[in-house]
Amino acid sequence: MPYVATRHNSLIAHVISIVFGLIALIILLHLAFVLLEANAGNPLVAFIADLANWFSWLFRDMFTIDDPKVRAVVNYGLAALVYLLIGGVLTGFGRRWRAAD
C-alpha cells in the first residue's frame, strides 16, 4: 500500500507545483505587459492585469518607487517569487510525506 500512497502524494505535489507555477506565470506575464507598455485597453492585457492584481494584492504597493516600471518589477517580481517559493516548499513536503500504513 505505501506505493499507492507515494504515487498519490506525487500527483498532489505535481498539481500544487503546476498551480503555483501558473500563478507566477500570470504575474510575470503582466509584468512583461507593463514593461513593454502593452495596450491596457486590449481585453487579454486587461484580463491578465486583473488576475495578476488579484493574486498579488499583498505586494502591489509594498514598495513605492517613483519610476512605475521599476516599482512594477520590484512589487510584482516579489509576488511571483513568493508564489514560486511557496509552491516549491509545498511540493517538497508533498513528495516527502508518507501515509501511515
Tab-separated table of C-alpha atoms in Angstrom:
chain	number	residue	atom	x	y	z
A	1	MET	CA	0.000	0.000	0.000
A	2	PRO	CA	2.867	2.528	0.524
A	3	TYR	CA	3.461	2.517	-3.255
A	4	VAL	CA	-0.088	3.798	-3.884
A	5	ALA	CA	0.279	6.480	-1.205
A	6	THR	CA	3.588	7.606	-2.699
A	7	ARG	CA	2.083	7.782	-6.197
A	8	HIS	CA	-0.898	9.715	-4.852
A	9	ASN	CA	1.340	12.140	-2.944
A	10	SER	CA	3.489	12.668	-6.027
A	11	LEU	CA	0.388	13.555	-8.070
A	12	ILE	CA	-0.771	16.071	-5.459
A	13	ALA	CA	2.704	17.604	-5.332
A	14	HIS	CA	2.732	17.852	-9.130
A	15	VAL	CA	-0.669	19.597	-9.172
A	16	ILE	CA	0.475	22.051	-6.491
A	17	SER	CA	3.606	22.798	-8.494
A	18	ILE	CA	1.576	23.451	-11.648
A	19	VAL	CA	-0.948	25.716	-9.903
A	20	PHE	CA	1.668	27.883	-8.204
A	21	GLY	CA	3.734	27.968	-11.396
A	22	LEU	CA	0.730	29.184	-13.398
A	23	ILE	CA	0.040	31.909	-10.843
A	24	ALA	CA	3.657	33.072	-11.082
A	25	LEU	CA	3.430	32.937	-14.888
A	26	ILE	CA	0.338	35.167	-14.875
A	27	ILE	CA	2.099	37.695	-12.652
A	28	LEU	CA	5.239	37.648	-14.811
A	29	LEU	CA	3.171	37.993	-17.993
A	30	HIS	CA	1.521	41.072	-16.513
A	31	LEU	CA	4.943	42.398	-15.607
A	32	ALA	CA	6.078	41.906	-19.211
A	33	PHE	CA	2.982	43.775	-20.431
A	34	VAL	CA	3.800	46.664	-18.092
A	35	LEU	CA	7.452	46.821	-19.129
A	36	LEU	CA	6.631	46.624	-22.835
A	37	GLU	CA	3.810	49.176	-22.432
A	38	ALA	CA	1.089	46.923	-23.817
A	39	ASN	CA	-2.267	48.482	-24.662
A	40	ALA	CA	-4.263	48.433	-21.413
A	41	GLY	CA	-7.479	48.562	-23.450
A	42	ASN	CA	-6.768	45.177	-25.024
A	43	PRO	CA	-9.049	42.516	-23.460
A	44	LEU	CA	-6.229	39.995	-22.978
A	45	VAL	CA	-3.939	42.566	-21.364
A	46	ALA	CA	-6.772	43.752	-19.101
A	47	PHE	CA	-7.707	40.181	-18.147
A	48	ILE	CA	-4.119	39.260	-17.257
A	49	ALA	CA	-3.780	42.531	-15.308
A	50	ASP	CA	-6.923	41.749	-13.302
A	51	LEU	CA	-5.699	38.246	-12.490
A	52	ALA	CA	-2.201	39.469	-11.585
A	53	ASN	CA	-3.615	42.211	-9.378
A	54	TRP	CA	-5.860	39.727	-7.613
A	55	PHE	CA	-3.045	37.241	-6.964
A	56	SER	CA	-0.521	39.886	-5.900
A	57	TRP	CA	-2.775	42.120	-3.797
A	58	LEU	CA	-0.414	41.922	-0.814
A	59	PHE	CA	2.579	43.050	-2.865
A	60	ARG	CA	1.172	45.673	-5.276
A	61	ASP	CA	2.074	48.726	-3.202
A	62	MET	CA	4.678	47.222	-0.902
A	63	PHE	CA	7.428	49.472	-2.273
A	64	THR	CA	6.553	52.957	-3.511
A	65	ILE	CA	9.297	53.668	-6.009
A	66	ASP	CA	8.903	56.756	-8.221
A	67	ASP	CA	9.553	55.015	-11.549
A	68	PRO	CA	6.413	52.956	-12.347
A	69	LYS	CA	8.330	50.297	-14.286
A	70	VAL	CA	10.847	49.741	-11.501
A	71	ARG	CA	8.002	49.689	-8.977
A	72	ALA	CA	6.239	47.014	-11.069
A	73	VAL	CA	9.397	44.913	-11.354
A	74	VAL	CA	10.017	45.031	-7.614
A	75	ASN	CA	6.442	44.505	-6.407
A	76	TYR	CA	5.168	42.020	-8.991
A	77	GLY	CA	8.533	40.278	-9.206
A	78	LEU	CA	8.472	39.767	-5.448
A	79	ALA	CA	4.934	38.377	-5.654
A	80	ALA	CA	5.946	35.904	-8.381
A	81	LEU	CA	8.999	34.854	-6.387
A	82	VAL	CA	6.929	34.262	-3.244
A	83	TYR	CA	4.429	32.122	-5.177
A	84	LEU	CA	7.275	30.072	-6.661
A	85	LEU	CA	8.867	29.619	-3.222
A	86	ILE	CA	5.601	28.614	-1.550
A	87	GLY	CA	4.830	26.213	-4.394
A	88	GLY	CA	8.314	24.703	-4.134
A	89	VAL	CA	8.062	24.238	-0.382
A	90	LEU	CA	4.593	22.669	-0.590
A	91	THR	CA	5.715	20.433	-3.435
A	92	GLY	CA	8.731	19.326	-1.429
A	93	PHE	CA	6.586	18.497	1.581
A	94	GLY	CA	4.101	16.672	-0.625
A	95	ARG	CA	6.804	14.485	-2.179
A	96	ARG	CA	8.337	13.610	1.205
A	97	TRP	CA	5.122	12.958	3.104
A	98	ARG	CA	4.217	9.291	3.518
A	99	ALA	CA	0.851	7.942	4.553
A	100	ALA	CA	0.716	5.757	7.640
A	101	ASP	CA	0.109	2.054	6.972
